[in-house]
CSV table of C-alpha atoms and ligand atoms in Angstrom, one decimal:
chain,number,residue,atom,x,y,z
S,106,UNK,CA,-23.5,33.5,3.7
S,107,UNK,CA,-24.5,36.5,2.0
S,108,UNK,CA,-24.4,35.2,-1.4
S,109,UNK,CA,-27.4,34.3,-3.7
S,110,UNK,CA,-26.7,30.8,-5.6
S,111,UNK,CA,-28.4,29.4,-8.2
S,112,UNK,CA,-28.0,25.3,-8.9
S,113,UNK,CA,-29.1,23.5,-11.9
S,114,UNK,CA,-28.9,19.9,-12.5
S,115,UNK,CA,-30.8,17.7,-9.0
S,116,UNK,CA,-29.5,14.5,-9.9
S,117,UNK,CA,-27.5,12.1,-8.0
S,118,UNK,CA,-25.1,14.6,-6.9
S,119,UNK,CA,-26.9,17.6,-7.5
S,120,UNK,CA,-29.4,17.0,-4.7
S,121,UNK,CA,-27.3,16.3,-2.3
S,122,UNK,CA,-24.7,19.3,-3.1
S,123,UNK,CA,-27.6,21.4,-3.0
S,124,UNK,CA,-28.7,20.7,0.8
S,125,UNK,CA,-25.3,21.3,1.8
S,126,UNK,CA,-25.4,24.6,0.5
S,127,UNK,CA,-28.9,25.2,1.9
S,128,UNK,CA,-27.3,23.8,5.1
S,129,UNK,CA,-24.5,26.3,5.3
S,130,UNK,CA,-27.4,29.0,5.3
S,131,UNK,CA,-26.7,30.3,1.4
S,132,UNK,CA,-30.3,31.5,-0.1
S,133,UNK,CA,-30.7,29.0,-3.2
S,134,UNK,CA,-33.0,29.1,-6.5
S,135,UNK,CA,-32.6,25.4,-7.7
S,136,UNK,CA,-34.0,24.6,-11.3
S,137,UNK,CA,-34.2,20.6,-12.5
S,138,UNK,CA,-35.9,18.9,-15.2
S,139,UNK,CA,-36.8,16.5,-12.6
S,140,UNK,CA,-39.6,17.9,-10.9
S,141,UNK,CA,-39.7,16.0,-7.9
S,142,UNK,CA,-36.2,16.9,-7.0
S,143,UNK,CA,-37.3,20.1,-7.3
S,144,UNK,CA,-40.0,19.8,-4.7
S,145,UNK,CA,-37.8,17.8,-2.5
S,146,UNK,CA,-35.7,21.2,-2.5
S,147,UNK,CA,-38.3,23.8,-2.3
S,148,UNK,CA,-39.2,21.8,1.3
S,149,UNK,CA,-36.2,22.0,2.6
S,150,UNK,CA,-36.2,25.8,1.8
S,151,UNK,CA,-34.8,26.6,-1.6
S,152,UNK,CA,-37.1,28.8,-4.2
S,153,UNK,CA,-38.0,26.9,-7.6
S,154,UNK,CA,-37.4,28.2,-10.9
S,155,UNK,CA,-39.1,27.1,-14.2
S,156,UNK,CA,-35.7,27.8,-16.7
S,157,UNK,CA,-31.9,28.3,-16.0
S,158,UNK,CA,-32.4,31.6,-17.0
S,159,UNK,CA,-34.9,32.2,-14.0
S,160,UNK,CA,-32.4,30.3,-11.6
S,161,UNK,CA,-29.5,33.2,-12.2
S,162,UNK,CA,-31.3,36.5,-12.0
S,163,UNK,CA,-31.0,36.9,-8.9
S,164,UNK,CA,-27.7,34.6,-8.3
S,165,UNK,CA,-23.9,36.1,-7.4
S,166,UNK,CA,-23.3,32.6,-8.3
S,167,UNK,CA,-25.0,29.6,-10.5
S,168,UNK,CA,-23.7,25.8,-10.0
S,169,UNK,CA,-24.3,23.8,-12.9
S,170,UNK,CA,-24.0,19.4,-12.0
S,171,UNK,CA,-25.9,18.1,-15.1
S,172,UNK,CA,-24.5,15.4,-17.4
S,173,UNK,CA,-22.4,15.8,-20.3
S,174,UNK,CA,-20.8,18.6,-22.2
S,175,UNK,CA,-23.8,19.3,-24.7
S,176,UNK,CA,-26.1,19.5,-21.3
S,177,UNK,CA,-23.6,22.2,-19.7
S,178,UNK,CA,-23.8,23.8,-23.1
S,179,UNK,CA,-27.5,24.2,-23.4
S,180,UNK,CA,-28.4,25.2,-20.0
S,181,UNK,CA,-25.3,28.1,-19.8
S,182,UNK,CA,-25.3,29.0,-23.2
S,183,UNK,CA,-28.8,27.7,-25.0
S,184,UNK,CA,-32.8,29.4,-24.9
S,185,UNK,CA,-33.6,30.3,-21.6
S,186,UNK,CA,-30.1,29.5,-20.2
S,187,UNK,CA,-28.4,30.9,-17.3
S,188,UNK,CA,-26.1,33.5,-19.5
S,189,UNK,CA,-29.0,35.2,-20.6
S,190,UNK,CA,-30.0,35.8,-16.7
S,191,UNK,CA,-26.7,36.5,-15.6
S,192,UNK,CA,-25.8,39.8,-13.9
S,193,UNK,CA,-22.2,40.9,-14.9
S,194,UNK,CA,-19.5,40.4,-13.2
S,195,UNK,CA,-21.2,37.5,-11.0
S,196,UNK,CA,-20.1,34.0,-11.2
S,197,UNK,CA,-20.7,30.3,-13.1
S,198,UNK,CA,-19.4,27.5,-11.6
S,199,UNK,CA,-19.7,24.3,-13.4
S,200,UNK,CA,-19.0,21.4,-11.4
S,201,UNK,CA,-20.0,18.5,-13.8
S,202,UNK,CA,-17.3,16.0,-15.7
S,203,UNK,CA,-17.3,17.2,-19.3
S,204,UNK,CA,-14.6,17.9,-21.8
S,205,UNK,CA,-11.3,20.3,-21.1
S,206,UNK,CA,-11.3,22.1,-24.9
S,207,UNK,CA,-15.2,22.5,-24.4
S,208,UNK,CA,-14.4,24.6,-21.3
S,209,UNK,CA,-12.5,26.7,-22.6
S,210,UNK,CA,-14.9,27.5,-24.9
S,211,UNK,CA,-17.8,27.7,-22.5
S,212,UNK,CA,-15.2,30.0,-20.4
S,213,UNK,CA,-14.5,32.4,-23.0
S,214,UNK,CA,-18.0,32.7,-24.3
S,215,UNK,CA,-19.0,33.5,-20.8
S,216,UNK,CA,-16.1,35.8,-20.2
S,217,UNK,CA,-16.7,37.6,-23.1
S,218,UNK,CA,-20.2,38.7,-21.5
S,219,UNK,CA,-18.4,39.6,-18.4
S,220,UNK,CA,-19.8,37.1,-15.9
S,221,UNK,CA,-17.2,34.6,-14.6
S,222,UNK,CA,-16.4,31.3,-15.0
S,223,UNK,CA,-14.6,28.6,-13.2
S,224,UNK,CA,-14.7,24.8,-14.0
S,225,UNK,CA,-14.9,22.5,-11.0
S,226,UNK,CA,-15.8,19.2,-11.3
S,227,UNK,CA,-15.9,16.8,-8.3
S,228,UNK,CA,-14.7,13.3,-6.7
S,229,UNK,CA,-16.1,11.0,-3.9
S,230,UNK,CA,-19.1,9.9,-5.3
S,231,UNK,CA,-22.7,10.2,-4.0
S,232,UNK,CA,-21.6,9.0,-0.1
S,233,UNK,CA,-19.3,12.4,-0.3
S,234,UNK,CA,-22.2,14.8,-1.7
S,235,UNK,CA,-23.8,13.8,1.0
S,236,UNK,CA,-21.5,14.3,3.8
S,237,UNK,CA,-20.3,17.3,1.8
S,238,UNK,CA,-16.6,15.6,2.1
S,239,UNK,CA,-16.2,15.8,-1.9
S,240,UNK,CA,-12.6,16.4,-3.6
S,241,UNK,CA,-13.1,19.5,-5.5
S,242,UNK,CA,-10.7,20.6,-8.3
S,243,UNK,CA,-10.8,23.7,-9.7
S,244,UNK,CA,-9.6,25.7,-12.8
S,245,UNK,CA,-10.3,29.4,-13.5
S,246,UNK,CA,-9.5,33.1,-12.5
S,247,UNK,CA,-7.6,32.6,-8.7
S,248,UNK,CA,-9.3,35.3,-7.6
S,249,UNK,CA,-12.3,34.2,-8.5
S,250,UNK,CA,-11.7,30.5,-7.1
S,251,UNK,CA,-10.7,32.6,-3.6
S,252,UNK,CA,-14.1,34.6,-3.4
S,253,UNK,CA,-16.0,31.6,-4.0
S,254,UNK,CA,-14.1,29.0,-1.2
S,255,UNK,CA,-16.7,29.4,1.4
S,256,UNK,CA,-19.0,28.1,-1.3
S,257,UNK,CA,-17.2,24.9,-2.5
S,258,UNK,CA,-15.9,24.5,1.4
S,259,UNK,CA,-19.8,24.0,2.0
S,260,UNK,CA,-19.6,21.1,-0.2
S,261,UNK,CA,-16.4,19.9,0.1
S,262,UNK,CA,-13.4,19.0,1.8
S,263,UNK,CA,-10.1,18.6,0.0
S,264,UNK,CA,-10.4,21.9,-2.8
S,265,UNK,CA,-7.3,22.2,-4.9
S,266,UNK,CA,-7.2,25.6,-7.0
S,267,UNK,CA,-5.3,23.7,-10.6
S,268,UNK,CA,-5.0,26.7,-12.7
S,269,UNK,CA,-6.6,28.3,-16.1
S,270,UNK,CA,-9.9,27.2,-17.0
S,271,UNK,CA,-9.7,23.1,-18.4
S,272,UNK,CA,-7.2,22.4,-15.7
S,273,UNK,CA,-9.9,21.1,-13.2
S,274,UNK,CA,-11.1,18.9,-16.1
S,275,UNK,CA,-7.6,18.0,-17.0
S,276,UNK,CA,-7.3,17.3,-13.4
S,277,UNK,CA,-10.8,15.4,-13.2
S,278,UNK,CA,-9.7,13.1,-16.2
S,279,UNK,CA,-6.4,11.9,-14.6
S,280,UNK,CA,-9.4,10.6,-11.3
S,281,UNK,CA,-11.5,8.8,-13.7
S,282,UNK,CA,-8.2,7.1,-14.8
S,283,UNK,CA,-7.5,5.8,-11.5
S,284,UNK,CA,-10.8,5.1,-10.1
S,285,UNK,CA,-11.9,3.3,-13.3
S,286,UNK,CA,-8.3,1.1,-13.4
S,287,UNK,CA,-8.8,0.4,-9.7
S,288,UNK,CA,-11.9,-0.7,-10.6
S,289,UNK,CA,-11.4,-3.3,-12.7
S,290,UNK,CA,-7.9,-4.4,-10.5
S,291,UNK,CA,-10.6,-5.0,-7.5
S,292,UNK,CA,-12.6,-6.8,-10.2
S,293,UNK,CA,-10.2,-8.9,-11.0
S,294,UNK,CA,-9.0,-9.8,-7.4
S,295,UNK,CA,-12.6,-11.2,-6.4
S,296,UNK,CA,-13.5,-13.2,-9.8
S,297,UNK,CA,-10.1,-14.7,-8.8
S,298,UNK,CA,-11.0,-15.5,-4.9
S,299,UNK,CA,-14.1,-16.9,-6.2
S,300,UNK,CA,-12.6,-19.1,-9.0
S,301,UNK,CA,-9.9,-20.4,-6.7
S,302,UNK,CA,-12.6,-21.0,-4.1
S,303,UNK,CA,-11.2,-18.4,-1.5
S,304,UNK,CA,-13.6,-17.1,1.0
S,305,UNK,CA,-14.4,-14.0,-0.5
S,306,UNK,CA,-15.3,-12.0,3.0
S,307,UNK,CA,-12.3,-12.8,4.9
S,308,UNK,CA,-10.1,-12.2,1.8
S,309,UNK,CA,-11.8,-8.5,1.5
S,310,UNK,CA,-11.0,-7.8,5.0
S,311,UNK,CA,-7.1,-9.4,5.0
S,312,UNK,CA,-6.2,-6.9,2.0
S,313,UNK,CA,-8.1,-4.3,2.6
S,314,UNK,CA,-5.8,-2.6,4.9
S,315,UNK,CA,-2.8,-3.5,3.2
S,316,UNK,CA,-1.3,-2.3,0.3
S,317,UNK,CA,-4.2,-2.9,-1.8
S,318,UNK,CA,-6.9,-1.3,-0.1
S,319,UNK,CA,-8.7,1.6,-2.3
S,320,UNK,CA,-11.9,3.5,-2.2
S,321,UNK,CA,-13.3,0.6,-4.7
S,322,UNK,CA,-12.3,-2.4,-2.2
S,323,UNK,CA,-13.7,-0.5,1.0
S,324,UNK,CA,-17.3,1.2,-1.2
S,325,UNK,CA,-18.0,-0.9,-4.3
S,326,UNK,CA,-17.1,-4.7,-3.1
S,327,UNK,CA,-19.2,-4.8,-0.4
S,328,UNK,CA,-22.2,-3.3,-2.6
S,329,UNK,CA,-21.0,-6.5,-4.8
S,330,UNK,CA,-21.4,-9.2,-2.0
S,331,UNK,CA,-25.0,-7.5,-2.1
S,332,UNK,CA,-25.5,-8.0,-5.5
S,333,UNK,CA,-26.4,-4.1,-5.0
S,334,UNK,CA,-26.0,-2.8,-8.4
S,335,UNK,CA,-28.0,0.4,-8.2
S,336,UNK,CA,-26.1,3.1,-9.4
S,337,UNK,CA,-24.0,5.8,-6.9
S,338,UNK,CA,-21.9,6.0,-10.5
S,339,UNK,CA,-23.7,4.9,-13.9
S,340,UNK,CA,-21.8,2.7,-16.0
S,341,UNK,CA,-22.6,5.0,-18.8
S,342,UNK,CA,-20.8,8.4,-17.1
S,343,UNK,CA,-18.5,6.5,-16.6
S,344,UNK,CA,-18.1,5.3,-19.8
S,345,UNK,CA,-18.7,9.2,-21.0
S,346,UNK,CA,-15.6,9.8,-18.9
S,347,UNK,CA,-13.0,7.3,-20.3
S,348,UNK,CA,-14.6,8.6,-23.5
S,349,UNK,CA,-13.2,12.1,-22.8
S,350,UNK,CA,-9.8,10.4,-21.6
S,351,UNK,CA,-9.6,8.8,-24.2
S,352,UNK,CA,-9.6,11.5,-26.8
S,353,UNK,CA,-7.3,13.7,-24.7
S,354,UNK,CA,-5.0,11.2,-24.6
S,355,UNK,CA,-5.5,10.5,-28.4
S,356,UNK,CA,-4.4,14.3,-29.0
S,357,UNK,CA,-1.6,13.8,-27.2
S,358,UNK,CA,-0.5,10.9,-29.1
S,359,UNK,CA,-0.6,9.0,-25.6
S,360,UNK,CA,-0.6,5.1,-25.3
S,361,UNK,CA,-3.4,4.2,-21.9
S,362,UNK,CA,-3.2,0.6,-22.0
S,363,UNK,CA,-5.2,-0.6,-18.9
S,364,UNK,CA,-7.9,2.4,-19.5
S,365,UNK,CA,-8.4,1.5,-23.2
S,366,UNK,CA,-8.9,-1.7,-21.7
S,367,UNK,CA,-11.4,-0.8,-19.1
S,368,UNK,CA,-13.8,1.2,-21.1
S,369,UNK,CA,-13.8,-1.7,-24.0
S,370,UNK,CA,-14.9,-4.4,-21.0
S,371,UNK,CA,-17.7,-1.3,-19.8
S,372,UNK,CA,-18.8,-1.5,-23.5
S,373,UNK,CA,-19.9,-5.4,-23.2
S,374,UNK,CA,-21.5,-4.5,-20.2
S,375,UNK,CA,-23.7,-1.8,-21.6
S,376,UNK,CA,-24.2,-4.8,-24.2
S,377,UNK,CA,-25.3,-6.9,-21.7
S,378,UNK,CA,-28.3,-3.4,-20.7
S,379,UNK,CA,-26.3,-2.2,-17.6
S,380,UNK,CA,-25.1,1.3,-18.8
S,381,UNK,CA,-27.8,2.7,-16.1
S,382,UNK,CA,-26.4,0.4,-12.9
S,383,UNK,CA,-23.6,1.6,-11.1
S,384,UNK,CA,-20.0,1.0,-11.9
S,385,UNK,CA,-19.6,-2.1,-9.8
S,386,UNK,CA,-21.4,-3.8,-11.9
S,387,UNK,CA,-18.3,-4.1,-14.0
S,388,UNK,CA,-17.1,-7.5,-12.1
S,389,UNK,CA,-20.2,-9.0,-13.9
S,390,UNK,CA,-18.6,-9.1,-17.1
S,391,UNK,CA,-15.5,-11.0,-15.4
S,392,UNK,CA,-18.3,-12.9,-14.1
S,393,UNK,CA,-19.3,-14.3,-17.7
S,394,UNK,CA,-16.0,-14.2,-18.4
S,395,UNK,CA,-14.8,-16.5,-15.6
S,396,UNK,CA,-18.4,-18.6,-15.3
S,397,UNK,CA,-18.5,-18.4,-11.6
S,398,UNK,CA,-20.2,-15.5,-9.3
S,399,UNK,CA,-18.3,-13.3,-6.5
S,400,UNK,CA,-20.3,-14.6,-3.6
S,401,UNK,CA,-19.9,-14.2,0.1
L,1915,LIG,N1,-22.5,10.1,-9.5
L,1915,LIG,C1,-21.2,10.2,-9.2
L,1915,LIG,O1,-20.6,9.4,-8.4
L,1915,LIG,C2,-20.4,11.3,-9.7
L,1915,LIG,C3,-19.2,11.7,-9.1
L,1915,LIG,C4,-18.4,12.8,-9.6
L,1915,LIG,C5,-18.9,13.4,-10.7
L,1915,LIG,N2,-20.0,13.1,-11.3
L,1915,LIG,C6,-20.4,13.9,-12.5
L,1915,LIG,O2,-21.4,14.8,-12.1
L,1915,LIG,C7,-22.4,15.0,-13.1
L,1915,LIG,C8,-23.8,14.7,-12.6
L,1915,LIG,O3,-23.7,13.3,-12.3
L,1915,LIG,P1,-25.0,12.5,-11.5
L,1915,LIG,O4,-24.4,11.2,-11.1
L,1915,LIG,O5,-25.6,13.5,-10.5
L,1915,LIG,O6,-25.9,12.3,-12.8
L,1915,LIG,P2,-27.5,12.2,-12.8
L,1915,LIG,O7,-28.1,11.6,-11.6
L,1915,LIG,O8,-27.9,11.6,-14.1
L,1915,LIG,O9,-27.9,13.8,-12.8
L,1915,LIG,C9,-27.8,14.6,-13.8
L,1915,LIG,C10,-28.8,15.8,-13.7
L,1915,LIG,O10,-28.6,16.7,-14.7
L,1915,LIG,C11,-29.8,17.0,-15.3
L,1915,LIG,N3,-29.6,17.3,-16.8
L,1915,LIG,C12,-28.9,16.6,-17.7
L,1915,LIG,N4,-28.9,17.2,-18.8
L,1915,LIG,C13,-29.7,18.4,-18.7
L,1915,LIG,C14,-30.1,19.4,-19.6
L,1915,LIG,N5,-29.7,19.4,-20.8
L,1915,LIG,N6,-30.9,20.4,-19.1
L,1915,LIG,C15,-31.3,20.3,-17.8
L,1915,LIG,N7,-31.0,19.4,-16.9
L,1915,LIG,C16,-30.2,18.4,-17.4
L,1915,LIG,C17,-30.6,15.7,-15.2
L,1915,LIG,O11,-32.0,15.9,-15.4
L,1915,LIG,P3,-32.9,14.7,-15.9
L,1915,LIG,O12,-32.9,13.7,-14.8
L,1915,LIG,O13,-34.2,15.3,-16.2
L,1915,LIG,O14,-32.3,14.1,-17.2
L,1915,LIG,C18,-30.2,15.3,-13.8
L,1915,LIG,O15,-31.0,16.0,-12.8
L,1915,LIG,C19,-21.9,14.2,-14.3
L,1915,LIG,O16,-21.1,15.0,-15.1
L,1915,LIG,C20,-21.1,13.1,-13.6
L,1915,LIG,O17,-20.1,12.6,-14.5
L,1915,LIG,C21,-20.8,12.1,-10.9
């Protein structure tokens, strides 16, 4: 684990992504607006930085997991960023959800001062940063993807190389389609068992294993029967994330029915001030919809 990384953003998945690499043994500079998540790092035997910039001097490689396109813009290509502390011919990985065009863009302006670029954004949710089991999907130079395996094999488990830079956006988009569909499809199944007075827990465990069983039925329903809203996923990533399919699929002149309809019911939840819970939160508005509560 010769390499030097760099990792910006110690959020939710940041954090975690981080000790996995610290884990594997890689020396790591972390930078984070957040400064107790920069502490938290520094103990566990990373170096702090006080800018981007500071976090890539001495990095073969920089990881960026912040929030939104605008946020991967500033911190790679703004004041202080990590471009400006990038030796050439190293490496920036950005493993946030942002747009596919905007990538390209990011890519070129980085290639064009000779440092690489690959985007690879990430699936599993905060349960797989942790255990370092996340779906990685990458876009970018091959070659480049192959040097920096060992990296994303610290952090994850099932990494598919997609093609030129976008394509592990692309490829990220097409997730957030499913998990946000499934979603409301798992939604809709308890508001139903609880209107028609099924017993919630038993029906969650007789379809589970069956044909309908998902990551959302065996992760977010049980957080539900909790009334455990805290957020693994914000409602309002996600909602940035249908945004982005959304448009794509508007440039391609492509009818999504059931995802149109998803991020409209996410917008009367944000109404009702839950953009900052997690994404389970979405049977609530079935909830007001229906006038009864999933209960166990
Ligand atoms: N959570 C999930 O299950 C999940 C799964 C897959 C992919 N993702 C994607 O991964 C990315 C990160 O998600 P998350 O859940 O870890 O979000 P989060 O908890 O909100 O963390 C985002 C981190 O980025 C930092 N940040 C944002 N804008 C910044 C800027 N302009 N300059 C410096 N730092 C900035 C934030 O700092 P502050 O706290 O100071 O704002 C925070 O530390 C998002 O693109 C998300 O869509 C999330």
């Amino acid at each position: 684990m010769d390499k030097q990384i760099g990792f910006v953003g110690l959020g939710i998945m940041g954090k975690p992504m981080a000790r996995n690499l610290l884990k594997a043994g890689y020396a790591l500079t972390v930078y984070s607006r957040q400064q107790s998540a920069v502490a938290a790092l520094i103990a566990d035997g990373a170096t702090g930085a006080s800018s981007p910039q500071e976090a890539a001097e001495q990095a073969d490689v920089v990881i960026t997991m912040v929030t939104d396109t605008p946020d991967v813009q500033q911190v790679i290509l703004g004041q202080n960023g990590i471009l400006a502390g990038m030796r050439t011919g190293k490496v920036i990985i950005d493993m946030s959800t942002i747009s596919p065009s905007a990538t390209r863009d990011i890519a070129a302006a980085v290639k064009a001062k000779r440092v690489h670029f690959l985007d690879a954004p990430v699936s599993g949710g905060e349960g797989g940063a942790i255990a370092g089991t996340l779906a990685i999907m990458v876009g970018g130079d091959e070659e480049v993807f192959t040097s920096c395996l060992p990296i994303f094999q610290s952090m994850g488990k099932n990494i598919i190389y997609m093609g030129e830079s976008g394509s592990g956006q692309l490829t990220k988009l097409c997730n957030q389609i499913a998990v946000a569909v499934t979603n409301l499809a798992m939604s809709e199944a308890l508001i139903f068992a609880a209107k028609a007075g099924v017993n919630i827990d038993k029906m969650h465990q007789a379809i589970s294993g069956g044909a309908a069983g998902s990551w959302q039925l065996s992760h977010l329903a049980p957080r539900i029967f909790q009334r455990d809203f805290t957020p693994g996923f914000m409602v309002k990533l996600q909602q940035k994330d249908l945004r982005l399919v959304l448009h794509e699929a508007d440039q391609l002149q492509l009818a999504l029915p059931a995802t149109s309809l998803v991020h409209n019911l996410f917008n009367a939840l944000e109404t009702m001030g839950a953009g900052n819970e997690g994404t389970q939160a979405l049977v609530k508005v079935l909830e007001q919809l229906a006038g009864v509560k999933v209960e166990t």
